[in-house]
Coordinates of C-alpha atoms and ligand atoms in Angstrom, one line a residue:
X1 CA 87.2 118.8 91.9
X2 CA 88.9 117.7 95.2
X3 CA 88.9 120.6 97.7
X4 CA 92.5 122.0 98.5
X5 CA 92.4 123.7 101.9
X6 CA 95.0 125.9 103.4
X7 CA 94.1 126.1 107.1
X8 CA 94.1 123.7 110.0
X9 CA 90.6 124.7 110.9
X10 CA 89.2 123.7 107.5
X11 CA 90.9 120.3 107.8
X12 CA 89.3 119.8 111.2
X13 CA 85.9 120.8 110.0
X14 CA 86.0 118.1 107.2
X15 CA 87.3 115.4 109.6
X16 CA 84.7 116.3 112.3
X17 CA 81.9 115.9 109.7
X18 CA 83.3 112.5 108.6
X19 CA 83.6 111.3 112.1
X20 CA 80.0 112.3 112.8
X21 CA 79.0 110.1 109.9
X22 CA 80.9 107.3 111.5
X23 CA 83.6 107.2 108.8
X24 CA 87.2 106.1 109.0
X25 CA 90.0 108.5 108.0
X26 CA 93.4 107.8 106.4
X27 CA 96.2 110.2 106.0
X28 CA 98.9 110.2 103.4
X29 CA 101.6 112.8 104.3
X30 CA 103.5 114.1 101.3
X31 CA 105.7 117.0 100.2
X32 CA 103.8 117.2 96.9
X33 CA 105.0 116.9 93.3
X34 CA 103.3 113.6 93.4
X35 CA 104.2 110.6 91.3
X36 CA 103.2 106.9 91.0
X37 CA 104.8 106.1 94.3
X38 CA 102.5 108.6 96.1
X39 CA 99.6 107.4 94.0
X40 CA 100.1 103.9 95.2
X41 CA 100.1 105.1 98.8
X42 CA 96.8 107.1 98.2
X43 CA 95.1 104.1 96.4
X44 CA 96.0 101.8 99.3
X45 CA 94.6 104.4 101.8
X46 CA 91.5 104.7 99.8
X47 CA 91.0 100.9 99.9
X48 CA 91.4 100.8 103.6
X49 CA 89.6 104.0 104.8
X50 CA 86.3 105.8 104.0
X51 CA 88.0 109.2 103.6
X52 CA 91.5 110.0 102.7
X53 CA 93.4 113.3 103.4
X54 CA 96.6 113.9 101.5
X55 CA 98.9 116.6 103.1
X56 CA 100.9 118.4 100.5
X57 CA 103.5 120.5 102.3
X58 CA 107.1 121.1 101.6
X59 CA 108.2 121.1 105.2
X60 CA 111.0 123.7 105.7
X61 CA 112.1 122.2 109.1
X62 CA 113.3 119.0 107.6
X63 CA 115.8 120.7 105.2
X64 CA 119.3 121.5 106.2
X65 CA 120.7 125.0 105.5
X66 CA 122.4 123.9 102.3
X67 CA 119.7 121.6 101.0
X68 CA 117.0 122.0 98.3
X69 CA 114.1 123.6 100.2
X70 CA 113.8 126.5 97.8
X71 CA 114.2 124.5 94.7
X72 CA 112.1 121.4 95.7
X73 CA 109.6 121.0 92.9
X74 CA 106.0 122.1 93.6
X75 CA 102.8 121.7 91.4
X76 CA 99.7 121.7 93.4
X77 CA 97.4 121.7 90.3
X78 CA 98.9 118.5 89.0
X79 CA 98.9 117.0 92.5
X80 CA 95.1 117.8 92.9
X81 CA 94.5 115.9 89.6
X82 CA 96.4 112.9 90.8
X83 CA 94.7 112.9 94.2
X84 CA 91.3 113.1 92.7
X85 CA 92.1 110.2 90.3
X86 CA 93.4 108.1 93.2
X87 CA 90.2 108.7 95.2
X88 CA 91.4 111.0 98.0
X89 CA 88.8 113.3 99.5
X90 CA 90.8 116.3 100.7
X91 CA 94.2 118.0 100.1
X92 CA 95.8 119.9 103.0
X93 CA 98.2 122.4 101.4
X94 CA 99.2 124.9 104.1
X95 CA 101.8 127.8 103.9
X96 CA 104.7 127.4 106.3
X97 CA 103.2 130.2 108.4
X98 CA 100.0 128.2 109.0
X99 CA 102.2 125.3 110.4
X100 CA 104.9 127.2 112.3
X101 CA 104.6 130.5 114.2
X102 CA 106.7 131.1 117.3
X103 CA 107.0 127.4 118.0
X104 CA 109.1 126.3 120.9
X105 CA 108.3 122.6 120.7
X106 CA 109.8 119.9 118.5
X107 CA 109.6 116.2 118.5
X108 CA 112.8 114.2 118.4
X109 CA 113.6 110.5 118.3
X110 CA 117.0 109.5 119.6
X111 CA 119.5 107.0 118.4
X112 CA 117.8 105.6 115.2
X113 CA 117.9 109.2 113.8
X114 CA 121.7 109.6 114.3
X115 CA 122.7 106.8 111.8
X116 CA 122.3 106.3 108.0
X117 CA 120.8 109.5 106.6
X118 CA 121.0 111.2 110.1
X119 CA 124.7 111.3 109.8
X120 CA 124.7 113.7 106.9
X121 CA 121.3 115.2 107.6
X122 CA 121.6 115.7 111.4
X123 CA 118.4 117.9 111.8
X124 CA 116.3 116.1 109.2
X125 CA 114.4 113.7 111.4
X126 CA 113.6 116.3 114.0
X127 CA 111.8 118.2 111.3
X128 CA 110.0 115.1 110.0
X129 CA 108.9 113.9 113.4
X130 CA 107.7 117.4 114.4
X131 CA 105.6 117.9 111.3
X132 CA 104.3 114.4 111.2
X133 CA 103.2 114.7 114.9
X134 CA 101.4 118.0 113.9
X135 CA 99.8 116.4 110.9
X136 CA 98.6 113.5 113.1
X137 CA 97.2 116.0 115.6
X138 CA 95.5 118.0 112.9
X139 CA 93.9 115.2 110.9
X140 CA 93.7 112.5 113.8
X141 CA 93.6 109.6 111.2
X142 CA 93.0 105.9 111.9
X143 CA 95.9 105.0 109.6
X144 CA 98.8 106.8 108.0
X145 CA 100.7 105.7 105.0
X146 CA 104.4 106.0 104.4
X147 CA 106.6 104.6 101.5
X148 CA 109.3 102.0 102.2
X149 CA 111.8 104.0 100.0
X150 CA 112.2 106.3 103.0
X151 CA 112.9 103.2 105.2
X152 CA 114.6 105.0 107.9
X153 CA 111.8 107.6 108.1
X154 CA 109.3 104.7 108.3
X155 CA 111.2 103.1 111.1
X156 CA 111.5 106.4 113.0
X157 CA 107.8 107.3 112.6
X158 CA 106.8 103.8 113.9
X159 CA 109.0 104.2 116.9
X160 CA 107.6 107.8 117.6
X161 CA 104.0 106.5 117.3
X162 CA 104.8 103.7 119.8
X163 CA 106.8 105.9 122.2
X164 CA 104.2 108.7 122.3
X165 CA 101.1 106.4 122.1
X166 CA 99.6 107.9 119.0
X167 CA 96.5 105.8 118.4
X168 CA 97.4 105.5 114.7
X169 CA 98.3 102.5 112.6
X170 CA 101.3 103.2 110.4
X171 CA 101.2 101.4 107.1
X172 CA 104.5 100.9 105.1
X173 CA 103.9 100.6 101.4
X174 CA 106.3 99.0 98.8
X175 CA 108.8 101.1 96.7
X176 CA 107.5 101.9 93.2
X177 CA 110.1 101.8 90.5
X178 CA 110.5 103.1 86.9
X179 CA 110.6 100.2 84.3
X180 CA 114.4 100.3 84.4
X181 CA 114.6 100.0 88.2
X182 CA 115.1 103.5 89.4
X183 CA 113.0 104.2 92.5
X184 CA 110.4 106.9 91.9
X185 CA 111.3 110.1 93.6
X186 CA 110.3 113.7 93.2
X187 CA 114.1 114.5 93.2
X188 CA 114.6 112.4 90.0
X189 CA 113.5 115.6 88.2
X190 CA 116.9 117.1 89.1
X191 CA 118.8 114.6 87.0
X192 CA 120.2 115.4 83.6
X193 CA 119.8 112.7 80.9
X194 CA 123.3 111.4 81.6
X195 CA 122.7 111.4 85.4
X196 CA 119.4 109.6 84.9
X197 CA 121.4 106.7 83.3
X198 CA 124.0 106.9 86.1
X199 CA 121.4 106.8 88.8
X200 CA 120.6 103.1 87.8
X201 CA 123.7 102.2 89.8
X202 CA 121.7 102.3 93.0
X203 CA 119.0 99.7 92.0
X204 CA 121.7 97.7 90.1
X205 CA 123.9 97.3 93.3
X206 CA 120.8 96.5 95.5
X207 CA 120.0 93.8 93.0
X208 CA 123.5 92.5 93.4
X209 CA 123.3 92.6 97.2
X210 CA 120.0 90.8 97.2
X211 CA 121.2 88.1 94.8
X212 CA 124.3 87.5 97.0
X213 CA 122.0 86.9 100.0
X214 CA 119.7 84.7 98.0
X215 CA 122.6 82.5 96.9
X216 CA 123.6 82.1 100.6
X217 CA 126.1 84.9 101.4
X218 CA 125.4 86.0 105.0
X219 CA 128.5 88.2 105.7
X220 CA 127.1 91.7 105.7
X221 CA 130.4 93.4 105.3
X222 CA 131.2 91.3 102.2
X223 CA 127.9 92.2 100.7
X224 CA 128.1 96.0 101.3
X225 CA 131.7 95.8 99.9
X226 CA 130.6 94.3 96.7
X227 CA 127.6 96.8 96.4
X228 CA 130.0 99.8 97.0
X229 CA 132.5 98.5 94.4
X230 CA 129.6 98.2 91.9
X231 CA 128.4 101.8 92.5
X232 CA 132.0 103.1 92.3
X233 CA 132.2 101.8 88.7
X234 CA 129.9 104.7 87.9
X235 CA 132.0 107.9 87.5
X236 CA 129.0 110.3 88.2
X237 CA 128.2 108.5 91.6
X238 CA 129.6 109.5 95.0
X239 CA 128.6 107.2 97.9
X240 CA 127.2 108.8 101.0
X241 CA 126.6 105.4 102.7
X242 CA 125.8 101.8 101.9
X243 CA 124.9 99.8 105.0
X244 CA 123.2 96.7 106.1
X245 CA 121.4 97.2 109.4
X246 CA 118.9 95.6 111.7
X247 CA 115.4 96.5 110.4
X248 CA 114.2 97.9 113.8
X249 CA 117.2 99.1 115.7
X250 CA 119.2 100.3 112.6
X251 CA 122.3 99.0 114.3
X252 CA 124.9 97.5 111.9
X253 CA 124.1 93.9 111.1
X254 CA 127.0 91.3 111.0
X255 CA 124.8 88.6 109.6
X256 CA 122.6 89.5 106.6
X257 CA 120.4 86.5 106.6
X258 CA 117.2 88.1 107.8
X259 CA 115.5 91.0 109.6
X260 CA 117.7 93.5 107.8
X261 CA 117.6 96.7 105.9
X262 CA 120.2 97.2 103.1
X263 CA 120.1 101.0 102.6
X264 CA 122.1 103.5 100.6
X265 CA 122.4 107.2 99.9
X266 CA 124.3 108.1 96.7
X267 CA 125.0 111.5 95.2
X268 CA 124.6 111.5 91.4
X269 CA 126.1 114.8 90.5
X270 CA 124.5 117.2 93.1
X271 CA 121.5 115.0 93.6
X272 CA 121.3 112.8 96.7
X273 CA 119.2 109.7 96.0
X274 CA 118.3 107.0 98.5
X275 CA 117.2 103.4 97.9
X276 CA 117.0 100.1 99.8
X277 CA 115.6 96.6 100.2
X278 CA 114.5 94.8 103.2
X279 CA 114.6 91.1 104.2
X280 CA 112.2 90.5 107.1
Ligands
PAF301 O1 108.4 111.6 103.1 C1 108.0 112.8 102.9 O2 107.5 113.2 101.9 C2 108.1 113.7 104.2 O3 109.3 113.5 104.9 C3 106.9 113.7 105.1 C4 106.7 112.4 105.7 C5 105.7 114.1 104.2 C6 107.1 114.8 106.2 O4 107.2 116.0 105.6

């Protein structure tokens, strides 16, 4: 069975050994409760690296005071089974006390963390950037894999890696969806049967936006307006944001014809879901 280690020292010992053997190392950072989306990241990493580490850590510092840190689903046994099947070599599953004690240092990326999800989650990306930097320094991978569902996170991590000269290639991987279009997410488990149906309004409105662009509409405001109107037809949905932005700067796009990210966060009942598409 795949080893599940709890300490930074143990991870370093494994990686040191692999490096001695001349092996390449890939990292898939996760918060656990793994699903097909994570599996696709791990499988891609396994294809492109000799040894793959999956970090499985519900990072407290990226949750706001009224968010779901305590209730975030956890199942390390099931995660180990999935990681083993996908071909990973090691799981790093630390306690918060192993990752944080008396820390005075954080990593923050300006500007692109203040928009989209940053507006309602003002401390979220500081937590993400700090923990991802720590994971990079612990594992020192050649490549690290992130899902495009968290498009802003991917953009922020890429900028952080560039700005801080981490010698790591960041690989963005496509969104994995349920058969009916709902993007896979560990938070989908919060949805009741009725909410699960209502949650389809996210992918449906993205489809609408994409089809408007494909049929020649370039006015970003018109497209987001149509997408919002479509979501608002669903009584259980409450829009946090629906925006079309430049894929790199995350500044609002006027023209939606290319190099754009159409992103949204929508509450379905109490559950906040995100989804997006990119045209690059
Ligand atoms: O995307 C996630 O699951 C988390 O934000 C990450 C990158 C593992 C950092 O905790």
